[in-house]
Amino acid sequence: MASSNNDHDQVKAAGLFERLWGKIVKFGLMLKKLGQDDPRRTVHSLKVALALTLVSMLFYFEPLYEGLGLAAMWAILTVVVVFEFSVGATIGRGLNRMMSTVVASALGIGAHRLATLTGNQGEPILIALFVFVEAGIVTFFRFIPQMKARYDYGLLIFNVTFCLVSVSGYRDKEVIQMGFERVCTITIGGCIAVAVCVFIRPVWIGVELHNRISTNMEKLANFLEEFGDEYFKVSENEQTREKSSFLEGYKSVLTSKGSENTMANLARWEPGHGNFRFRHPWEQYLKVGTLTRQCAFKIEALNNYLTSETQTPQEVKSIIQGPSVVISSECGKALKELATSVKKMTKSSSNEPHIAKSKDAAEELKAVIRSSLCKHPADSLHIIQEGAVASLLLEIITCIEKIADAAHKLASQAHFKDVKPTVKPDQENSVNDGPHHVITIEG
């Protein structure tokens, strides 16, 4: 009986070990996938470790430790809270923390000195009044959209530092030394964090925003190029096929406003690098992104007709098939040309022929719908539904024209490179071939 209980306990322990080991393996695979999806995460982790190691050396040098003492812990804390994934975020938080600490420490020392002039009875009352006024004003400033976007962290640190310096001075008379130590250690920690972030495999948030804008345009272009074939079943196979991933990619564009605004705010902190000059027109990127989202909402409405359970008969769809396929295809090509020129930072007008072709097809589409309503009055309801699809396609043309104008303005403001037009071999042959005429001018 005892041996059977022991066997049962061993089996139970073995099962528990297997479950535990399975969770460990699953966690390890998750970490591996996390690093493989974006190797920069691994690099960032090592950069943070290096910055903390460097700032920790303050405790190992006697002159620094004797001068700063335990206040050196503020340098370590600064690295932890300041070091972010991108250069813009790190510089922004670092400058916010350093500048707010300097100003708040100076004001805190001044408030303490003024309070001491009122004597022992009036000092705590005046310090409390200063803290109340400062906290109320600075907290109210945090509601201002422009301040919240760029200086929210600095205002928060300003609040904390002013209160700590002014209130601590009531019990500790070495308030000037305390403020000096705090400023020095936070400045050292912030500079180390910024230096490691900038000089070792930097991640530029401006480049991320630049690529995000061009990628979003590509996603819309992919949908438009696939829409004609999918809606009119131009290339439908007998087998049931799953919807192409190209038809789903645009959905991420619909919710990109918040991330784009955050990227633009952080990119303003970054110094000039590569093709991104100082005071790069990040606001224009947001305008292009806004127009791209507006086009994505039109595409969302277009996608509803694609996935609707009640579909128009194929013979009615065929009425608008020709010009509609041309519009969706040419609009997709125009967007791809714009996305390529933005990504490569070049000035290009290669999208204009595609927009012109889509406009010609739009005029043809209008004429087809008008004539179809007269010729097929029995199918008026279905034709009107197809007219709604046609109307969305016409609105998309307008959206793409606005995107093109905004992209060209961005290229001008950001000083994109001029690209000389190249002559394709078939165009060159067409120029050289054909009859030649010699014109002689007398006199």
CSV table of C-alpha atoms in Angstrom, one decimal:
chain,number,residue,atom,x,y,z
A,1,MET,CA,0.0,0.0,0.0
A,2,ALA,CA,2.9,2.3,0.9
A,3,SER,CA,4.7,1.5,-2.4
A,4,SER,CA,1.6,2.4,-4.4
A,5,ASN,CA,1.3,5.8,-2.6
A,6,ASN,CA,5.0,6.5,-3.4
A,7,ASP,CA,4.5,5.6,-7.1
A,8,HIS,CA,1.5,8.0,-7.2
A,9,ASP,CA,3.5,10.8,-5.6
A,10,GLN,CA,6.3,10.2,-8.1
A,11,VAL,CA,4.0,10.3,-11.1
A,12,LYS,CA,2.4,13.5,-9.7
A,13,ALA,CA,5.8,15.1,-9.2
A,14,ALA,CA,6.9,14.1,-12.7
A,15,GLY,CA,3.7,15.6,-14.2
A,16,LEU,CA,4.3,18.8,-12.2
A,17,PHE,CA,7.9,19.0,-13.4
A,18,GLU,CA,6.8,18.5,-17.0
A,19,ARG,CA,4.2,21.3,-16.8
A,20,LEU,CA,6.8,23.6,-15.2
A,21,TRP,CA,9.4,22.7,-17.8
A,22,GLY,CA,6.9,23.3,-20.6
A,23,LYS,CA,6.1,26.8,-19.3
A,24,ILE,CA,9.8,27.6,-19.1
A,25,VAL,CA,10.4,26.4,-22.7
A,26,LYS,CA,7.3,28.4,-23.9
A,27,PHE,CA,8.6,31.5,-22.1
A,28,GLY,CA,12.1,31.0,-23.7
A,29,LEU,CA,10.6,30.7,-27.2
A,30,MET,CA,8.5,33.8,-26.6
A,31,LEU,CA,11.7,35.7,-25.6
A,32,LYS,CA,13.5,34.4,-28.7
A,33,LYS,CA,10.7,35.5,-31.0
A,34,LEU,CA,10.6,38.9,-29.3
A,35,GLY,CA,14.2,39.4,-30.1
A,36,GLN,CA,14.0,38.0,-33.6
A,37,ASP,CA,11.0,40.2,-34.5
A,38,ASP,CA,13.1,43.3,-33.8
A,39,PRO,CA,16.8,42.9,-33.0
A,40,ARG,CA,16.9,46.5,-31.8
A,41,ARG,CA,15.2,45.4,-28.6
A,42,THR,CA,18.2,43.3,-27.7
A,43,VAL,CA,20.6,46.2,-28.5
A,44,HIS,CA,18.5,48.6,-26.5
A,45,SER,CA,18.6,46.3,-23.5
A,46,LEU,CA,22.4,46.2,-23.7
A,47,LYS,CA,22.6,50.0,-24.1
A,48,VAL,CA,20.6,50.5,-20.9
A,49,ALA,CA,22.8,48.0,-19.1
A,50,LEU,CA,25.9,49.9,-20.3
A,51,ALA,CA,24.6,53.3,-19.3
A,52,LEU,CA,23.7,52.0,-15.8
A,53,THR,CA,27.1,50.5,-15.4
A,54,LEU,CA,28.8,53.7,-16.4
A,55,VAL,CA,26.8,55.9,-14.0
A,56,SER,CA,27.3,53.3,-11.2
A,57,MET,CA,31.0,54.0,-11.5
A,58,LEU,CA,30.3,57.3,-9.6
A,59,PHE,CA,30.3,55.3,-6.4
A,60,TYR,CA,33.8,53.8,-7.1
A,61,PHE,CA,35.7,57.1,-7.5
A,62,GLU,CA,36.4,58.6,-4.2
A,63,PRO,CA,36.6,62.2,-5.3
A,64,LEU,CA,33.2,62.0,-6.9
A,65,TYR,CA,31.6,60.1,-4.0
A,66,GLU,CA,33.1,62.5,-1.4
A,67,GLY,CA,31.7,65.5,-3.4
A,68,LEU,CA,28.3,64.1,-4.1
A,69,GLY,CA,27.8,61.4,-1.4
A,70,LEU,CA,24.5,59.5,-1.5
A,71,ALA,CA,23.1,62.1,-3.9
A,72,ALA,CA,24.8,60.1,-6.7
A,73,MET,CA,21.8,57.8,-6.5
A,74,TRP,CA,19.9,60.5,-8.4
A,75,ALA,CA,22.2,59.9,-11.4
A,76,ILE,CA,21.2,56.2,-11.5
A,77,LEU,CA,17.6,57.0,-11.1
A,78,THR,CA,17.9,59.5,-13.9
A,79,VAL,CA,19.3,56.9,-16.3
A,80,VAL,CA,16.5,54.5,-15.5
A,81,VAL,CA,13.7,57.0,-16.1
A,82,VAL,CA,15.3,58.9,-19.0
A,83,PHE,CA,16.7,56.2,-21.2
A,84,GLU,CA,14.1,55.4,-23.9
A,85,PHE,CA,14.1,53.3,-27.1
A,86,SER,CA,14.5,56.2,-29.5
A,87,VAL,CA,16.9,59.1,-29.6
A,88,GLY,CA,14.1,61.7,-29.7
A,89,ALA,CA,12.4,60.3,-26.6
A,90,THR,CA,15.7,60.0,-24.6
A,91,ILE,CA,16.8,63.6,-25.5
A,92,GLY,CA,13.3,64.9,-24.8
A,93,ARG,CA,13.1,63.3,-21.4
A,94,GLY,CA,16.7,64.1,-20.6
A,95,LEU,CA,16.4,67.8,-21.4
A,96,ASN,CA,13.1,68.1,-19.7
A,97,ARG,CA,14.5,66.5,-16.5
A,98,MET,CA,17.7,68.5,-16.5
A,99,MET,CA,16.2,71.9,-17.3
A,100,SER,CA,13.3,71.5,-14.9
A,101,THR,CA,15.7,70.4,-12.1
A,102,VAL,CA,17.9,73.5,-12.6
A,103,VAL,CA,15.0,76.0,-12.7
A,104,ALA,CA,13.0,74.3,-9.9
A,105,SER,CA,16.1,74.0,-7.7
A,106,ALA,CA,16.9,77.7,-8.2
A,107,LEU,CA,13.3,78.8,-7.4
A,108,GLY,CA,13.2,76.4,-4.4
A,109,ILE,CA,16.3,77.9,-3.0
A,110,GLY,CA,14.9,81.4,-3.6
A,111,ALA,CA,11.6,80.5,-1.9
A,112,HIS,CA,13.5,79.1,1.1
A,113,ARG,CA,15.6,82.3,1.4
A,114,LEU,CA,12.5,84.5,1.2
A,115,ALA,CA,10.8,82.4,3.8
A,116,THR,CA,13.7,82.6,6.3
A,117,LEU,CA,13.3,86.4,6.3
A,118,THR,CA,9.9,86.1,8.0
A,119,GLY,CA,11.3,84.3,11.1
A,120,ASN,CA,10.6,80.9,12.6
A,121,GLN,CA,6.9,81.5,12.8
A,122,GLY,CA,6.3,82.9,9.3
A,123,GLU,CA,8.7,80.6,7.5
A,124,PRO,CA,6.5,77.4,7.4
A,125,ILE,CA,3.5,79.4,6.4
A,126,LEU,CA,5.3,81.2,3.5
A,127,ILE,CA,6.9,78.0,2.3
A,128,ALA,CA,3.5,76.3,2.3
A,129,LEU,CA,2.1,79.3,0.3
A,130,PHE,CA,4.9,79.1,-2.3
A,131,VAL,CA,4.3,75.3,-2.7
A,132,PHE,CA,0.6,75.8,-3.1
A,133,VAL,CA,0.9,78.5,-5.8
A,134,GLU,CA,3.7,76.7,-7.7
A,135,ALA,CA,1.9,73.4,-7.7
A,136,GLY,CA,-1.4,74.9,-8.8
A,137,ILE,CA,0.1,76.9,-11.7
A,138,VAL,CA,2.4,74.2,-13.0
A,139,THR,CA,-0.4,71.5,-12.8
A,140,PHE,CA,-2.7,73.8,-14.7
A,141,PHE,CA,0.0,74.3,-17.4
A,142,ARG,CA,0.0,70.5,-18.0
A,143,PHE,CA,-3.6,70.9,-19.4
A,144,ILE,CA,-2.3,73.1,-22.3
A,145,PRO,CA,-2.1,70.7,-25.3
A,146,GLN,CA,1.2,72.1,-26.6
A,147,MET,CA,2.8,71.9,-23.1
A,148,LYS,CA,1.5,68.4,-22.5
A,149,ALA,CA,2.8,67.1,-25.8
A,150,ARG,CA,6.4,68.2,-25.3
A,151,TYR,CA,7.0,69.3,-21.7
A,152,ASP,CA,4.6,67.2,-19.6
A,153,TYR,CA,7.4,65.2,-18.0
A,154,GLY,CA,9.4,68.4,-17.4
A,155,LEU,CA,6.5,70.0,-15.6
A,156,LEU,CA,6.0,66.9,-13.5
A,157,ILE,CA,9.7,66.9,-12.4
A,158,PHE,CA,9.5,70.7,-11.8
A,159,ASN,CA,6.7,70.1,-9.3
A,160,VAL,CA,8.6,67.3,-7.5
A,161,THR,CA,11.9,69.2,-7.4
A,162,PHE,CA,10.5,72.5,-6.2
A,163,CYS,CA,8.7,70.8,-3.3
A,164,LEU,CA,11.6,68.7,-2.3
A,165,VAL,CA,14.1,71.6,-2.3
A,166,SER,CA,11.9,74.2,-0.7
A,167,VAL,CA,10.4,72.0,2.0
A,168,SER,CA,13.6,70.1,2.8
A,169,GLY,CA,15.3,73.5,3.4
A,170,TYR,CA,13.0,74.0,6.4
A,171,ARG,CA,14.7,71.2,8.3
A,172,ASP,CA,18.1,71.1,6.5
A,173,LYS,CA,19.9,74.5,6.3
A,174,GLU,CA,22.3,73.2,3.7
A,175,VAL,CA,19.7,73.8,1.0
A,176,ILE,CA,22.1,75.3,-1.5
A,177,GLN,CA,24.4,72.3,-1.3
A,178,MET,CA,21.5,69.9,-1.6
A,179,GLY,CA,20.2,71.7,-4.7
A,180,PHE,CA,23.7,71.8,-6.3
A,181,GLU,CA,24.2,68.0,-5.7
A,182,ARG,CA,20.8,67.2,-7.2
A,183,VAL,CA,21.5,69.3,-10.3
A,184,CYS,CA,24.9,67.8,-10.8
A,185,THR,CA,23.9,64.2,-10.4
A,186,ILE,CA,20.8,64.5,-12.6
A,187,THR,CA,22.9,66.3,-15.3
A,188,ILE,CA,25.5,63.6,-15.2
A,189,GLY,CA,22.9,60.8,-15.4
A,190,GLY,CA,21.1,62.6,-18.3
A,191,CYS,CA,24.2,63.2,-20.3
A,192,ILE,CA,25.4,59.6,-20.0
A,193,ALA,CA,22.0,58.3,-21.1
A,194,VAL,CA,21.8,60.6,-24.1
A,195,ALA,CA,25.4,59.9,-25.1
A,196,VAL,CA,24.9,56.1,-25.0
A,197,CYS,CA,21.6,56.4,-26.9
A,198,VAL,CA,23.0,58.7,-29.6
A,199,PHE,CA,26.4,57.2,-30.3
A,200,ILE,CA,25.7,53.4,-30.0
A,201,ARG,CA,23.3,52.1,-32.7
A,202,PRO,CA,20.8,55.0,-32.4
A,203,VAL,CA,17.1,54.5,-33.2
A,204,TRP,CA,15.9,57.7,-34.8
A,205,ILE,CA,12.1,58.2,-34.2
A,206,GLY,CA,12.1,60.7,-37.2
A,207,VAL,CA,13.1,57.9,-39.5
A,208,GLU,CA,10.4,55.7,-38.0
A,209,LEU,CA,7.8,58.4,-38.7
A,210,HIS,CA,9.1,58.8,-42.3
A,211,ASN,CA,8.9,55.1,-43.0
A,212,ARG,CA,5.5,54.8,-41.3
A,213,ILE,CA,4.0,57.5,-43.6
A,214,SER,CA,5.3,55.8,-46.8
A,215,THR,CA,4.3,52.4,-45.6
A,216,ASN,CA,0.7,53.5,-44.9
A,217,MET,CA,0.4,54.8,-48.5
A,218,GLU,CA,1.7,51.4,-49.7
A,219,LYS,CA,-1.0,49.6,-47.8
A,220,LEU,CA,-3.7,51.7,-49.4
A,221,ALA,CA,-2.1,51.2,-52.8
A,222,ASN,CA,-2.1,47.4,-52.3
A,223,PHE,CA,-5.8,47.4,-51.5
A,224,LEU,CA,-6.8,49.5,-54.5
A,225,GLU,CA,-4.7,47.4,-56.8
A,226,GLU,CA,-6.4,44.2,-55.6
A,227,PHE,CA,-9.9,45.7,-55.2
A,228,GLY,CA,-10.9,45.5,-58.9
A,229,ASP,CA,-10.0,41.9,-59.3
A,230,GLU,CA,-11.6,40.9,-56.0
A,231,TYR,CA,-14.9,42.9,-56.4
A,232,PHE,CA,-15.5,42.0,-60.1
A,233,LYS,CA,-14.0,38.5,-59.7
A,234,VAL,CA,-11.7,39.1,-62.7
A,235,SER,CA,-9.2,36.4,-61.7
A,236,GLU,CA,-11.4,34.1,-59.5
A,237,ASN,CA,-10.5,30.5,-59.4
A,238,GLU,CA,-12.8,27.6,-59.0
A,239,GLN,CA,-11.4,26.8,-55.6
A,240,THR,CA,-12.4,28.9,-52.6
A,241,ARG,CA,-9.6,31.3,-51.8
A,242,GLU,CA,-9.0,33.3,-48.7
A,243,LYS,CA,-9.0,37.1,-48.9
A,244,SER,CA,-5.6,38.5,-49.7
A,245,SER,CA,-3.7,40.1,-46.9
A,246,PHE,CA,-3.4,43.2,-49.1
A,247,LEU,CA,-7.1,43.8,-48.6
A,248,GLU,CA,-6.6,43.9,-44.8
A,249,GLY,CA,-3.5,46.0,-44.5
A,250,TYR,CA,-5.2,49.3,-44.7
A,251,LYS,CA,-7.0,48.8,-41.4
A,252,SER,CA,-3.9,49.7,-39.4
A,253,VAL,CA,-3.9,53.1,-41.1
A,254,LEU,CA,-7.3,53.9,-39.5
A,255,THR,CA,-5.8,54.0,-36.0
A,256,SER,CA,-2.4,55.5,-36.7
A,257,LYS,CA,-3.1,59.1,-35.6
A,258,GLY,CA,-2.0,58.8,-32.0
A,259,SER,CA,1.3,57.1,-32.8
A,260,GLU,CA,2.1,59.6,-35.6
A,261,ASN,CA,1.5,62.6,-33.4
A,262,THR,CA,3.7,61.0,-30.7
A,263,MET,CA,6.5,60.3,-33.2
A,264,ALA,CA,6.3,63.9,-34.6
A,265,ASN,CA,6.6,65.4,-31.1
A,266,LEU,CA,9.6,63.2,-30.2
A,267,ALA,CA,11.3,63.8,-33.6
A,268,ARG,CA,11.4,67.5,-32.9
A,269,TRP,CA,14.0,66.8,-30.1
A,270,GLU,CA,16.4,65.0,-32.4
A,271,PRO,CA,19.4,66.8,-33.9
A,272,GLY,CA,20.0,66.8,-37.7
A,273,HIS,CA,21.1,63.5,-39.0
A,274,GLY,CA,21.5,62.1,-42.5
A,275,ASN,CA,18.9,63.5,-44.8
A,276,PHE,CA,16.9,64.8,-41.9
A,277,ARG,CA,18.0,68.3,-41.3
A,278,PHE,CA,17.5,70.5,-38.2
A,279,ARG,CA,13.9,71.8,-38.1
A,280,HIS,CA,12.7,69.1,-40.5
A,281,PRO,CA,9.1,69.7,-41.5
A,282,TRP,CA,7.5,67.1,-39.2
A,283,GLU,CA,4.2,69.0,-39.3
A,284,GLN,CA,3.9,68.3,-43.0
A,285,TYR,CA,4.3,64.5,-42.3
A,286,LEU,CA,1.3,64.8,-40.1
A,287,LYS,CA,-0.7,66.5,-42.8
A,288,VAL,CA,0.2,63.7,-45.3
A,289,GLY,CA,-0.7,61.2,-42.6
A,290,THR,CA,-4.1,62.9,-42.0
A,291,LEU,CA,-5.0,62.8,-45.7
A,292,THR,CA,-3.9,59.2,-45.9
A,293,ARG,CA,-6.2,58.3,-43.1
A,294,GLN,CA,-9.1,60.1,-44.8
A,295,CYS,CA,-8.4,58.0,-47.8
A,296,ALA,CA,-8.3,54.9,-45.6
A,297,PHE,CA,-11.8,55.7,-44.3
A,298,LYS,CA,-13.1,55.9,-47.9
A,299,ILE,CA,-11.5,52.5,-48.5
A,300,GLU,CA,-13.1,51.1,-45.4
A,301,ALA,CA,-16.5,52.1,-46.9
A,302,LEU,CA,-15.5,50.5,-50.2
A,303,ASN,CA,-14.5,47.3,-48.4
A,304,ASN,CA,-18.0,47.1,-46.9
A,305,TYR,CA,-19.4,46.5,-50.4
A,306,LEU,CA,-16.7,43.9,-50.9
A,307,THR,CA,-17.7,41.9,-47.9
A,308,SER,CA,-21.4,42.6,-48.0
A,309,GLU,CA,-23.6,39.5,-47.9
A,310,THR,CA,-26.0,40.9,-50.5
A,311,GLN,CA,-24.0,41.2,-53.7
A,312,THR,CA,-25.1,42.8,-56.9
A,313,PRO,CA,-25.6,40.3,-59.8
A,314,GLN,CA,-22.5,39.9,-61.9
A,315,GLU,CA,-24.2,41.1,-65.1
A,316,VAL,CA,-25.0,44.5,-63.4
A,317,LYS,CA,-21.4,44.7,-62.0
A,318,SER,CA,-20.0,44.3,-65.4
A,319,ILE,CA,-21.6,47.6,-66.5
A,320,ILE,CA,-19.1,49.6,-64.5
A,321,GLN,CA,-16.4,47.0,-64.4
A,322,GLY,CA,-14.1,48.5,-67.1
A,323,PRO,CA,-13.6,52.0,-65.8
A,324,SER,CA,-13.8,50.9,-62.2
A,325,VAL,CA,-11.0,48.5,-62.6
A,326,VAL,CA,-8.9,51.2,-64.3
A,327,ILE,CA,-9.6,53.7,-61.5
A,328,SER,CA,-8.7,51.4,-58.7
A,329,SER,CA,-5.6,50.2,-60.5
A,330,GLU,CA,-4.3,53.6,-61.5
A,331,CYS,CA,-5.0,55.1,-58.1
A,332,GLY,CA,-3.1,52.2,-56.5
A,333,LYS,CA,-0.2,52.8,-58.9
A,334,ALA,CA,-0.2,56.6,-58.1
A,335,LEU,CA,-0.1,55.9,-54.4
A,336,LYS,CA,2.8,53.5,-54.8
A,337,GLU,CA,4.7,56.0,-56.8
A,338,LEU,CA,4.1,58.6,-54.1
A,339,ALA,CA,5.1,56.1,-51.4
A,340,THR,CA,8.3,55.3,-53.2
A,341,SER,CA,9.3,58.9,-53.7
A,342,VAL,CA,8.7,59.7,-50.0
A,343,LYS,CA,10.6,56.6,-48.9
A,344,LYS,CA,13.6,57.4,-51.1
A,345,MET,CA,13.3,61.1,-50.4
A,346,THR,CA,13.2,62.1,-54.0
A,347,LYS,CA,11.1,64.6,-55.9
A,348,SER,CA,9.1,62.8,-58.5
A,349,SER,CA,6.0,63.5,-60.7
A,350,SER,CA,5.6,59.9,-61.9
A,351,ASN,CA,2.3,59.7,-60.1
A,352,GLU,CA,0.7,62.3,-62.3
A,353,PRO,CA,0.1,60.1,-65.4
A,354,HIS,CA,-1.7,57.6,-63.2
A,355,ILE,CA,-3.9,60.3,-61.7
A,356,ALA,CA,-4.7,61.6,-65.2
A,357,LYS,CA,-5.7,58.1,-66.4
A,358,SER,CA,-7.9,57.6,-63.3
A,359,LYS,CA,-9.7,61.0,-64.1
A,360,ASP,CA,-10.3,59.9,-67.7
A,361,ALA,CA,-11.8,56.6,-66.4
A,362,ALA,CA,-13.9,58.6,-63.9
A,363,GLU,CA,-15.5,60.6,-66.8
A,364,GLU,CA,-16.2,57.3,-68.6
A,365,LEU,CA,-17.7,55.8,-65.4
A,366,LYS,CA,-20.1,58.7,-65.0
A,367,ALA,CA,-21.2,58.4,-68.6
A,368,VAL,CA,-21.7,54.6,-68.2
A,369,ILE,CA,-23.9,55.0,-65.1
A,370,ARG,CA,-26.1,57.7,-66.7
A,371,SER,CA,-26.6,55.6,-69.8
A,372,SER,CA,-27.3,52.4,-67.8
A,373,LEU,CA,-30.1,54.0,-65.8
A,374,CYS,CA,-31.8,54.9,-69.1
A,375,LYS,CA,-31.2,51.6,-70.8
A,376,HIS,CA,-31.9,49.2,-67.9
A,377,PRO,CA,-34.7,50.8,-65.8
A,378,ALA,CA,-35.6,47.4,-64.4
A,379,ASP,CA,-32.2,47.1,-62.7
A,380,SER,CA,-32.2,50.7,-61.3
A,381,LEU,CA,-31.9,49.5,-57.7
A,382,HIS,CA,-28.7,47.5,-58.4
A,383,ILE,CA,-27.3,50.2,-60.6
A,384,ILE,CA,-27.8,52.7,-57.9
A,385,GLN,CA,-25.9,50.4,-55.5
A,386,GLU,CA,-23.1,50.2,-58.0
A,387,GLY,CA,-23.3,53.9,-58.4
A,388,ALA,CA,-22.4,54.2,-54.6
A,389,VAL,CA,-19.3,52.1,-55.3
A,390,ALA,CA,-18.5,54.4,-58.2
A,391,SER,CA,-19.0,57.4,-56.1
A,392,LEU,CA,-16.5,56.1,-53.5
A,393,LEU,CA,-14.0,55.5,-56.3
A,394,LEU,CA,-14.4,59.1,-57.5
A,395,GLU,CA,-13.9,60.4,-53.9
A,396,ILE,CA,-10.7,58.3,-53.6
A,397,ILE,CA,-9.3,60.0,-56.7
A,398,THR,CA,-9.9,63.4,-55.0
A,399,CYS,CA,-8.2,62.1,-51.8
A,400,ILE,CA,-5.2,60.9,-53.8
A,401,GLU,CA,-4.8,64.2,-55.5
A,402,LYS,CA,-4.7,65.9,-52.1
A,403,ILE,CA,-2.1,63.3,-50.8
A,404,ALA,CA,0.0,64.0,-53.9
A,405,ASP,CA,-0.1,67.8,-53.3
A,406,ALA,CA,0.8,67.3,-49.7
A,407,ALA,CA,3.6,64.9,-50.6
A,408,HIS,CA,5.0,67.3,-53.2
A,409,LYS,CA,5.0,70.1,-50.6
A,410,LEU,CA,6.8,67.8,-48.1
A,411,ALA,CA,9.4,67.1,-50.8
A,412,SER,CA,9.9,70.8,-51.3
A,413,GLN,CA,10.1,71.7,-47.6
A,414,ALA,CA,12.4,68.8,-46.7
A,415,HIS,CA,14.7,69.4,-49.7
A,416,PHE,CA,14.3,66.0,-51.3
A,417,LYS,CA,16.6,65.2,-54.1
A,418,ASP,CA,15.7,66.0,-57.7
A,419,VAL,CA,15.5,63.0,-59.9
A,420,LYS,CA,16.2,63.4,-63.6
A,421,PRO,CA,13.6,61.7,-65.9
A,422,THR,CA,15.0,58.6,-67.6
A,423,VAL,CA,14.1,57.4,-71.0
A,424,LYS,CA,13.1,53.8,-71.2
A,425,PRO,CA,14.5,51.7,-74.0
A,426,ASP,CA,11.1,51.3,-75.7
A,427,GLN,CA,10.6,55.1,-75.6
A,428,GLU,CA,14.1,55.7,-77.0
A,429,ASN,CA,13.4,53.3,-79.9
A,430,SER,CA,10.1,55.0,-80.6
A,431,VAL,CA,11.9,58.3,-80.8
A,432,ASN,CA,14.6,57.1,-83.1
A,433,ASP,CA,12.4,55.0,-85.4
A,434,GLY,CA,10.1,56.5,-88.1
A,435,PRO,CA,10.6,58.8,-91.1
A,436,HIS,CA,13.0,61.7,-90.9
A,437,HIS,CA,12.4,64.9,-92.7
A,438,VAL,CA,15.0,67.5,-93.7
A,439,ILE,CA,13.8,71.1,-93.8
A,440,THR,CA,15.9,73.6,-95.7
A,441,ILE,CA,15.5,77.3,-94.9
A,442,GLU,CA,16.6,79.6,-97.7
A,443,GLY,CA,18.0,83.0,-97.1
